Short mmCIF file of C-alpha atoms and ligand atoms in Angstrom, two decimals:
data_model
loop_
_atom_site.label_atom_id
_atom_site.label_comp_id
_atom_site.label_asym_id
_atom_site.label_seq_id
_atom_site.Cartn_x
_atom_site.Cartn_y
_atom_site.Cartn_z
CA MET K 1441 -3.79 25.80 65.14
CA SER K 1442 -5.30 29.07 63.42
CA THR K 1443 -8.54 29.84 61.68
CA LEU K 1444 -8.42 32.95 58.98
CA THR K 1445 -11.18 34.62 58.07
CA VAL K 1446 -12.32 37.45 55.21
CA ASP K 1447 -14.25 39.16 55.95
CA HIS K 1448 -16.32 41.46 52.48
CA LEU K 1449 -13.41 40.79 50.32
CA GLY K 1450 -12.70 43.18 47.44
CA LYS K 1451 -10.86 44.30 44.57
CA ARG K 1452 -10.60 45.37 41.51
CA TYR K 1453 -8.01 46.13 39.20
CA GLY K 1454 -9.64 48.84 36.73
CA ALA K 1455 -12.44 48.06 35.09
CA ALA K 1456 -11.72 43.97 36.42
CA CYS K 1457 -13.37 43.28 39.19
CA ALA K 1458 -10.80 40.14 40.61
CA LEU K 1459 -13.23 40.00 44.02
CA ASP K 1460 -16.69 40.80 45.22
CA ASP K 1461 -18.05 40.96 48.50
CA VAL K 1462 -15.40 37.54 49.66
CA SER K 1463 -16.77 36.58 52.97
CA MET K 1464 -15.75 33.19 54.08
CA VAL K 1465 -14.31 31.51 57.24
CA PHE K 1466 -11.32 28.68 56.22
CA PRO K 1467 -11.54 26.49 59.49
CA ALA K 1468 -8.10 25.61 61.90
CA GLY K 1469 -5.97 22.81 60.48
CA ARG K 1470 -8.49 21.57 57.93
CA ILE K 1471 -7.24 21.94 54.06
CA THR K 1472 -9.60 24.67 51.68
CA ALA K 1473 -9.26 23.97 48.25
CA VAL K 1474 -11.10 27.12 46.29
CA LEU K 1475 -11.75 26.52 42.71
CA GLY K 1476 -12.31 28.65 39.85
CA PRO K 1477 -11.59 28.70 35.91
CA SER K 1478 -9.11 30.97 35.32
CA GLY K 1479 -10.22 34.64 35.96
CA SER K 1480 -11.98 33.52 38.71
CA GLY K 1481 -10.09 35.50 40.99
CA LYS K 1482 -8.68 32.37 42.93
CA SER K 1483 -4.69 33.74 42.73
CA THR K 1484 -6.01 37.40 44.08
CA LEU K 1485 -7.68 36.07 47.10
CA LEU K 1486 -4.97 33.92 47.95
CA MET K 1487 -2.74 36.92 47.47
CA ALA K 1488 -4.66 39.07 49.51
CA ILE K 1489 -4.61 36.46 52.18
CA ALA K 1490 -0.07 36.88 52.03
CA GLY K 1491 -0.74 40.01 51.92
CA LEU K 1492 0.90 40.26 49.11
CA VAL K 1493 -2.31 42.16 46.64
CA ARG K 1494 -4.09 44.68 49.42
CA PRO K 1495 -7.63 44.47 48.86
CA ASP K 1496 -10.11 48.09 48.66
CA ALA K 1497 -12.42 46.74 50.68
CA GLY K 1498 -12.83 44.24 53.71
CA LEU K 1499 -10.61 42.68 55.10
CA VAL K 1500 -8.78 39.09 56.23
CA ARG K 1501 -8.76 38.37 60.41
CA LEU K 1502 -5.86 35.81 61.78
CA ASP K 1503 -7.60 34.16 64.88
CA GLY K 1504 -10.42 36.71 64.92
CA THR K 1505 -7.72 40.30 64.53
CA ASP K 1506 -7.68 41.83 62.05
CA ILE K 1507 -4.43 41.48 59.93
CA THR K 1508 -5.75 43.78 56.74
CA GLY K 1509 -2.93 46.00 57.11
CA LEU K 1510 -0.14 43.89 57.70
CA PRO K 1511 2.80 43.60 55.64
CA ALA K 1512 3.34 39.97 54.06
CA ASP K 1513 7.07 39.30 56.57
CA ARG K 1514 4.84 40.10 59.43
CA ARG K 1515 2.46 38.05 58.10
CA GLY K 1516 5.29 34.61 58.50
CA PHE K 1517 2.11 32.58 56.17
CA GLY K 1518 3.29 29.39 54.70
CA LEU K 1519 3.35 29.83 50.10
CA VAL K 1520 3.82 27.34 47.82
CA GLN K 1521 4.55 29.24 44.28
CA GLN K 1522 3.67 27.15 40.83
CA SER K 1523 6.38 28.08 40.07
CA TYR K 1524 7.91 26.90 43.59
CA ALA K 1525 10.00 30.42 43.17
CA LEU K 1526 13.41 28.17 44.50
CA PHE K 1527 16.81 29.66 44.75
CA PRO K 1528 19.69 27.59 42.04
CA HIS K 1529 22.07 28.66 43.73
CA LEU K 1530 21.33 27.38 46.74
CA ASP K 1531 21.75 23.38 48.10
CA VAL K 1532 18.26 22.10 49.07
CA LEU K 1533 18.44 22.61 52.60
CA ALA K 1534 19.82 26.55 52.80
CA ASN K 1535 16.19 26.41 50.29
CA ALA K 1536 14.58 25.08 53.63
CA ALA K 1537 16.18 26.77 55.56
CA PHE K 1538 15.63 30.20 53.61
CA GLY K 1539 11.91 31.61 55.84
CA LEU K 1540 14.12 30.94 58.95
CA ARG K 1541 17.07 32.71 57.76
CA CYS K 1542 15.35 35.30 57.39
CA ARG K 1543 13.16 35.63 60.43
CA GLY K 1544 17.22 36.03 61.43
CA VAL K 1545 16.70 32.16 63.47
CA ALA K 1546 20.69 31.21 64.12
CA ARG K 1547 22.33 28.87 61.92
CA PRO K 1548 22.47 25.28 64.21
CA GLU K 1549 18.55 25.37 65.75
CA ARG K 1550 17.60 26.63 61.05
CA GLU K 1551 19.62 23.37 60.19
CA ARG K 1552 17.87 21.50 62.67
CA ARG K 1553 14.36 22.96 61.90
CA SER K 1554 15.06 22.75 58.53
CA ARG K 1555 16.39 19.22 58.46
CA ILE K 1556 12.97 18.00 60.21
CA ALA K 1557 11.07 19.62 57.57
CA LEU K 1558 13.33 17.71 54.87
CA ASP K 1559 12.46 14.71 56.29
CA ARG K 1560 8.89 15.34 57.03
CA LEU K 1561 8.96 15.53 53.02
CA GLY K 1562 10.93 12.81 52.91
CA ILE K 1563 13.61 14.35 50.85
CA THR K 1564 16.93 13.82 53.38
CA HIS K 1565 18.39 12.12 52.24
CA LEU K 1566 18.37 16.12 48.62
CA ALA K 1567 20.19 18.35 50.89
CA ALA K 1568 22.97 19.01 49.71
CA ARG K 1569 21.67 18.44 45.88
CA GLY K 1570 21.41 22.19 43.65
CA ILE K 1571 18.42 22.54 43.05
CA ARG K 1572 18.89 22.51 38.45
CA GLN K 1573 19.52 18.26 39.87
CA LEU K 1574 16.32 17.64 41.27
CA SER K 1575 13.24 16.48 39.13
CA GLY K 1576 9.94 18.53 39.09
CA GLY K 1577 7.92 16.07 42.09
CA GLU K 1578 11.02 17.02 44.02
CA GLN K 1579 11.47 20.04 43.52
CA GLN K 1580 7.87 20.82 45.21
CA ARG K 1581 8.40 18.89 48.17
CA VAL K 1582 11.46 21.57 48.11
CA ALA K 1583 9.17 24.72 47.93
CA ILE K 1584 6.69 22.88 50.26
CA ALA K 1585 9.40 21.80 52.77
CA ARG K 1586 11.20 25.95 52.68
CA ALA K 1587 6.89 25.98 53.55
CA ILE K 1588 6.76 24.85 56.64
CA ALA K 1589 9.97 24.27 58.38
CA TYR K 1590 9.42 27.59 60.29
CA ASP K 1591 5.38 26.37 61.81
CA PRO K 1592 3.53 28.96 60.08
CA PRO K 1593 -0.09 29.73 61.20
CA ILE K 1594 -1.43 28.67 57.34
CA LEU K 1595 -0.10 27.55 54.45
CA LEU K 1596 -0.89 29.14 50.86
CA LEU K 1597 -0.63 26.73 48.89
CA ASP K 1598 -1.51 28.91 44.95
CA GLU K 1599 -1.94 25.66 42.06
CA PRO K 1600 0.58 23.65 44.01
CA LEU K 1601 0.32 20.60 41.67
CA ALA K 1602 -0.42 22.29 38.64
CA ALA K 1603 3.80 21.89 36.80
CA LEU K 1604 3.94 18.69 37.30
CA ASP K 1605 3.29 15.00 34.79
CA ALA K 1606 -0.61 14.17 35.60
CA GLN K 1607 0.70 10.44 36.38
CA LEU K 1608 3.37 12.63 38.83
CA ARG K 1609 0.34 15.14 40.47
CA SER K 1610 -2.25 11.68 41.02
CA GLY K 1611 0.81 10.19 43.00
CA LEU K 1612 1.73 13.73 44.58
CA ARG K 1613 -1.65 14.86 45.79
CA ALA K 1614 -2.41 11.69 48.97
CA GLU K 1615 0.69 12.53 49.37
CA LEU K 1616 -0.22 16.19 49.85
CA ARG K 1617 -3.60 15.60 51.80
CA ARG K 1618 -1.29 13.20 53.96
CA LEU K 1619 1.55 15.99 55.22
CA VAL K 1620 -1.12 18.83 55.70
CA THR K 1621 -3.75 16.54 57.63
CA ASP K 1622 -0.56 15.70 59.87
CA LEU K 1623 0.93 19.07 59.87
CA GLY K 1624 -1.95 20.06 61.36
CA VAL K 1625 -2.04 23.95 59.50
CA THR K 1626 -4.69 26.25 57.94
CA THR K 1627 -4.13 25.18 54.33
CA VAL K 1628 -5.71 27.58 51.55
CA LEU K 1629 -5.02 25.75 48.19
CA VAL K 1630 -5.71 27.71 44.78
CA THR K 1631 -6.48 25.35 41.76
CA HIS K 1632 -8.55 25.54 37.92
CA ASP K 1633 -8.44 21.60 38.47
CA GLN K 1634 -11.71 20.09 39.66
CA SER K 1635 -10.74 17.07 40.96
CA GLU K 1636 -7.34 18.35 42.17
CA ALA K 1637 -9.76 20.36 44.62
CA MET K 1638 -12.31 17.20 46.01
CA GLU K 1639 -9.42 15.05 46.57
CA LEU K 1640 -8.18 17.80 48.41
CA GLY K 1641 -10.09 19.75 50.14
CA ASP K 1642 -12.14 19.68 52.93
CA GLN K 1643 -14.33 22.07 52.22
CA LEU K 1644 -15.03 23.11 48.60
CA ALA K 1645 -14.81 27.12 48.16
CA ILE K 1646 -16.46 27.49 44.10
CA LEU K 1647 -15.15 31.13 43.08
CA ARG K 1648 -16.86 33.11 40.03
CA HIS K 1649 -16.11 36.08 38.36
CA GLY K 1650 -14.49 37.42 42.10
CA ARG K 1651 -17.58 36.12 43.64
CA LEU K 1652 -17.56 33.48 46.19
CA VAL K 1653 -20.98 31.11 44.95
CA GLN K 1654 -21.13 28.18 46.67
CA LEU K 1655 -18.62 26.87 49.59
CA GLY K 1656 -19.24 23.46 51.36
CA ALA K 1657 -18.01 19.81 52.31
CA PRO K 1658 -16.46 18.39 48.16
CA SER K 1659 -19.29 15.75 48.46
CA ALA K 1660 -21.75 18.54 49.40
CA VAL K 1661 -20.71 20.71 46.62
CA TYR K 1662 -21.09 17.80 44.49
CA ALA K 1663 -24.21 16.53 45.27
CA ARG K 1664 -26.13 19.63 45.56
CA PRO K 1665 -24.06 22.10 43.17
CA ALA K 1666 -25.77 25.72 43.92
CA ASP K 1667 -26.65 26.50 40.09
CA ALA K 1668 -25.35 24.90 36.78
CA PHE K 1669 -22.26 26.38 36.69
CA VAL K 1670 -21.66 25.52 39.74
CA GLY K 1671 -22.87 22.51 37.99
CA ARG K 1672 -20.85 21.40 35.10
CA PHE K 1673 -17.38 22.78 36.41
CA LEU K 1674 -17.89 20.20 38.83
CA GLY K 1675 -18.77 16.72 36.41
CA ALA K 1676 -20.44 15.53 33.80
CA ALA K 1677 -23.68 17.21 33.97
CA ASN K 1678 -27.00 16.32 32.02
CA LEU K 1679 -29.41 19.81 33.11
CA ILE K 1680 -32.50 19.07 31.66
CA PRO K 1681 -34.97 22.49 30.71
CA GLY K 1682 -37.73 22.88 33.34
CA THR K 1683 -40.47 24.44 34.77
CA GLY K 1684 -41.07 24.25 39.00
CA VAL K 1685 -44.99 23.15 40.51
CA ASN K 1686 -45.99 22.06 43.21
CA GLY K 1687 -42.75 23.38 45.44
CA HIS K 1688 -40.99 19.84 44.94
CA ALA K 1689 -40.69 18.40 40.99
CA VAL K 1690 -40.84 19.82 38.01
CA ASP K 1691 -41.50 19.01 34.88
CA THR K 1692 -39.56 19.08 31.83
CA ALA K 1693 -39.44 17.12 27.77
CA LEU K 1694 -38.78 13.75 29.91
CA GLY K 1695 -42.39 13.89 32.48
CA ARG K 1696 -42.30 15.43 35.57
CA LEU K 1697 -39.47 14.34 37.55
CA LEU K 1698 -39.70 14.75 41.61
CA VAL K 1699 -36.50 16.91 42.58
CA ALA K 1700 -34.66 16.60 46.32
CA ASN K 1701 -34.33 20.14 46.92
CA PRO K 1702 -37.58 22.78 46.36
CA PRO K 1703 -37.15 23.48 42.80
CA PRO K 1704 -37.32 27.25 42.33
CA ILE K 1705 -40.42 29.49 40.44
CA GLY K 1706 -40.83 29.18 36.22
CA ALA K 1707 -37.69 28.58 34.59
CA CYS K 1708 -35.56 25.62 36.23
CA TRP K 1709 -32.38 23.33 35.51
CA ALA K 1710 -33.89 19.83 36.36
CA MET K 1711 -29.63 18.31 36.96
CA LEU K 1712 -28.65 14.89 37.06
CA ARG K 1713 -25.43 13.38 36.91
CA PRO K 1714 -24.65 10.84 34.97
CA GLU K 1715 -24.50 8.16 37.55
CA ASP K 1716 -28.18 9.36 38.78
CA LEU K 1717 -30.16 7.83 36.36
CA GLN K 1718 -30.35 4.04 36.38
CA VAL K 1719 -32.51 1.59 33.76
CA ALA K 1720 -36.08 1.26 35.12
CA THR K 1721 -36.68 -0.95 36.96
CA ALA K 1722 -40.49 -1.70 35.97
CA ALA K 1723 -40.73 -2.62 32.05
CA ASP K 1724 -43.51 -0.05 31.41
CA GLY K 1725 -41.34 2.51 33.58
CA GLY K 1726 -39.15 5.76 33.47
CA PHE K 1727 -38.76 7.41 30.11
CA GLN K 1728 -37.41 6.14 26.07
CA ALA K 1729 -33.95 6.57 25.38
CA GLN K 1730 -32.51 5.81 21.99
CA CYS K 1731 -28.49 5.26 22.46
CA GLU K 1732 -26.63 6.90 20.28
CA GLN K 1733 -23.19 6.21 21.64
CA ARG K 1734 -21.82 3.40 23.94
CA LEU K 1735 -18.04 4.14 25.29
CA HIS K 1736 -16.86 1.08 27.80
CA LEU K 1737 -14.93 2.90 30.65
CA GLY K 1738 -13.91 -0.17 32.22
CA ASP K 1739 -15.26 0.65 35.84
CA ARG K 1740 -18.96 1.58 34.36
CA LEU K 1741 -20.19 1.89 30.33
CA ARG K 1742 -20.87 5.38 29.93
CA LEU K 1743 -23.48 5.83 27.20
CA GLN K 1744 -24.43 8.90 25.00
CA VAL K 1745 -28.65 8.79 24.31
CA GLY K 1746 -31.71 11.34 23.55
CA VAL K 1747 -34.68 11.51 24.83
CA ALA K 1748 -37.50 13.95 23.68
CA GLY K 1749 -35.24 16.66 21.79
CA LEU K 1750 -32.30 15.96 24.43
CA ARG K 1751 -29.07 13.88 25.12
CA LEU K 1752 -28.71 12.66 28.01
CA THR K 1753 -24.73 11.07 29.23
CA VAL K 1754 -25.09 8.21 31.40
CA ASP K 1755 -23.90 5.81 33.35
CA LEU K 1756 -24.38 1.99 33.66
CA PRO K 1757 -22.67 -1.06 35.34
CA ASN K 1758 -20.33 -2.25 32.81
CA ASP K 1759 -21.92 -5.51 31.90
CA TYR K 1760 -25.10 -4.01 30.29
CA ARG K 1761 -25.45 -4.59 27.41
CA ILE K 1762 -26.35 -2.36 25.11
CA GLU K 1763 -25.23 -1.28 21.23
CA PRO K 1764 -25.83 1.99 19.76
CA GLY K 1765 -29.28 2.11 17.56
CA GLU K 1766 -31.03 0.44 20.37
CA SER K 1767 -33.63 1.56 22.91
CA LEU K 1768 -34.12 1.21 26.64
CA ARG K 1769 -35.84 2.48 29.72
CA LEU K 1770 -34.07 4.43 31.86
CA GLU K 1771 -35.25 6.73 35.57
CA PRO K 1772 -34.25 8.59 38.08
CA LYS K 1773 -32.40 7.48 41.60
CA PRO K 1774 -34.78 8.38 43.79
CA GLY K 1775 -34.16 11.29 45.45
CA ARG K 1776 -31.36 12.09 43.33
CA THR K 1777 -32.83 14.79 41.29
CA ILE K 1778 -31.24 18.67 42.09
CA ALA K 1779 -33.88 21.35 41.34
CA MET K 1780 -31.85 25.01 40.51
CA PRO K 1781 -32.14 28.43 39.19
CA ARG K 1782 -32.33 29.16 35.48
CA LEU K 1783 -31.03 32.36 34.32
CA PRO K 1784 -32.16 33.87 31.07
CA ASP K 1785 -28.39 33.89 29.74
CA GLU K 1786 -28.12 30.47 29.86
CA GLU K 1787 -31.26 29.70 27.53
CA SER K 1788 -28.66 29.13 25.18
CA PRO K 1789 -28.88 25.83 22.42
CA ASP K 1790 -25.33 25.00 23.95
CA ASP K 1791 -26.78 25.43 27.58
CA GLN K 1792 -29.50 23.36 26.61
CA ARG K 1793 -27.47 19.89 26.58
CA THR K 1794 -25.57 17.74 28.28
CA THR K 1795 -22.80 19.04 29.27
CA ALA K 1796 -19.60 16.28 30.04
CA PRO K 1797 -16.14 17.72 31.51
P1 LIG S 2317 -7.09 33.49 38.73
O1 LIG S 2317 -6.56 33.16 39.77
O2 LIG S 2317 -8.88 32.65 39.58
O3 LIG S 2317 -6.73 32.77 37.23
P2 LIG S 2317 -6.77 36.05 39.31
O4 LIG S 2317 -7.26 36.61 40.43
O5 LIG S 2317 -5.54 35.71 38.79
O6 LIG S 2317 -7.64 34.92 38.71
O7 LIG S 2317 -7.53 37.61 38.25
C1 LIG S 2317 -8.87 37.98 38.72
C2 LIG S 2317 -9.46 39.19 37.52
O8 LIG S 2317 -8.22 40.14 38.27
C3 LIG S 2317 -8.86 38.83 36.14
O9 LIG S 2317 -9.30 39.04 35.36
C4 LIG S 2317 -7.83 39.72 36.20
O10 LIG S 2317 -7.86 39.54 34.50
C5 LIG S 2317 -7.97 40.28 36.69
N1 LIG S 2317 -5.77 40.77 37.22
C6 LIG S 2317 -5.41 40.10 38.18
N2 LIG S 2317 -4.39 40.25 38.47
C7 LIG S 2317 -4.46 41.31 37.71
C8 LIG S 2317 -3.45 42.68 38.01
N3 LIG S 2317 -1.84 43.19 38.44
N4 LIG S 2317 -3.10 43.95 37.21
C9 LIG S 2317 -4.63 43.90 36.46
N5 LIG S 2317 -5.88 42.98 36.94
C10 LIG S 2317 -5.35 41.23 37.62
#
């Protein structure tokens, strides 16, 4: 198992800064999901690791060895591109064997190893099929088989599920996770889909404008986003403007909210996920809110409530009885309110509201 490291990686395309001083470790045998909006530098990072983009600054290391100048074919990393880039004139077995063929592996050994890869992906029965006779999900498996057939030290997956329809995508997530975990290969997965990144990643790297804004376990990044951008990007977030006081509270229009982390001095946000609010346990506890909208989501109720000029999103148990127009008392669950910096450019009216994905 190999550890991959990038140190102070930078890449510009004219005025566009695709990567800005990105440093991080991709732990051996684990999946790192690189997540960010379109144009945040995800593909450039992946291509710099693959050796297909030459960074302007910084280093790529494999097990400590500097490989920044090494051409892609000598890195031998497995790459699965969004389009799969399969060869339509070759059958499935020949596609899976392609990387081995490029490496000069003799035919019998090539076939043996490709068949093992097809077997791992559960597609041995498709070996003689043409690529055009495959479904999207089957093509995806062939692309992965091709990438793993030569036991690469690093597996690079560029939006590997994006070309599939939603239902197939969610089914394949668990399968992909199981496969990569079984292989024990160090994997970099690029995606713009937050639920895919949360489900597949052992660690999550969030990029914005070419910068790494947060790195951590998915649950930790979700519960303690570094800033409002990350908070919103990973799910519904109630961002309540306020001012940090006493090192452990934020004064807001809802009153003084105790926060789980030391608040920044001055202007800040208090962030609460919809599930971090509950019906007040004491009759006069918490704050009074007006139910504006009620959605039954099956496993829970999602309410939009108005309070002190703010609009909050709240998830309650699905047996809670309330209708739009009625009021209720709400309070934050203990220890779940997070303080984060509020920058001058986040002061627009749009940012004062709750966001839901
Ligand atoms: P993402 O994969 O997150 O969508 P990219 O890595 O593709 O982001 O792009 C990051 C930035 O670099 C964007 O502003 C994009 O327009 C720019 N960029 C990427 N590739 C090129 C290129 N070959 N030429 C010029 N600009 C590029």
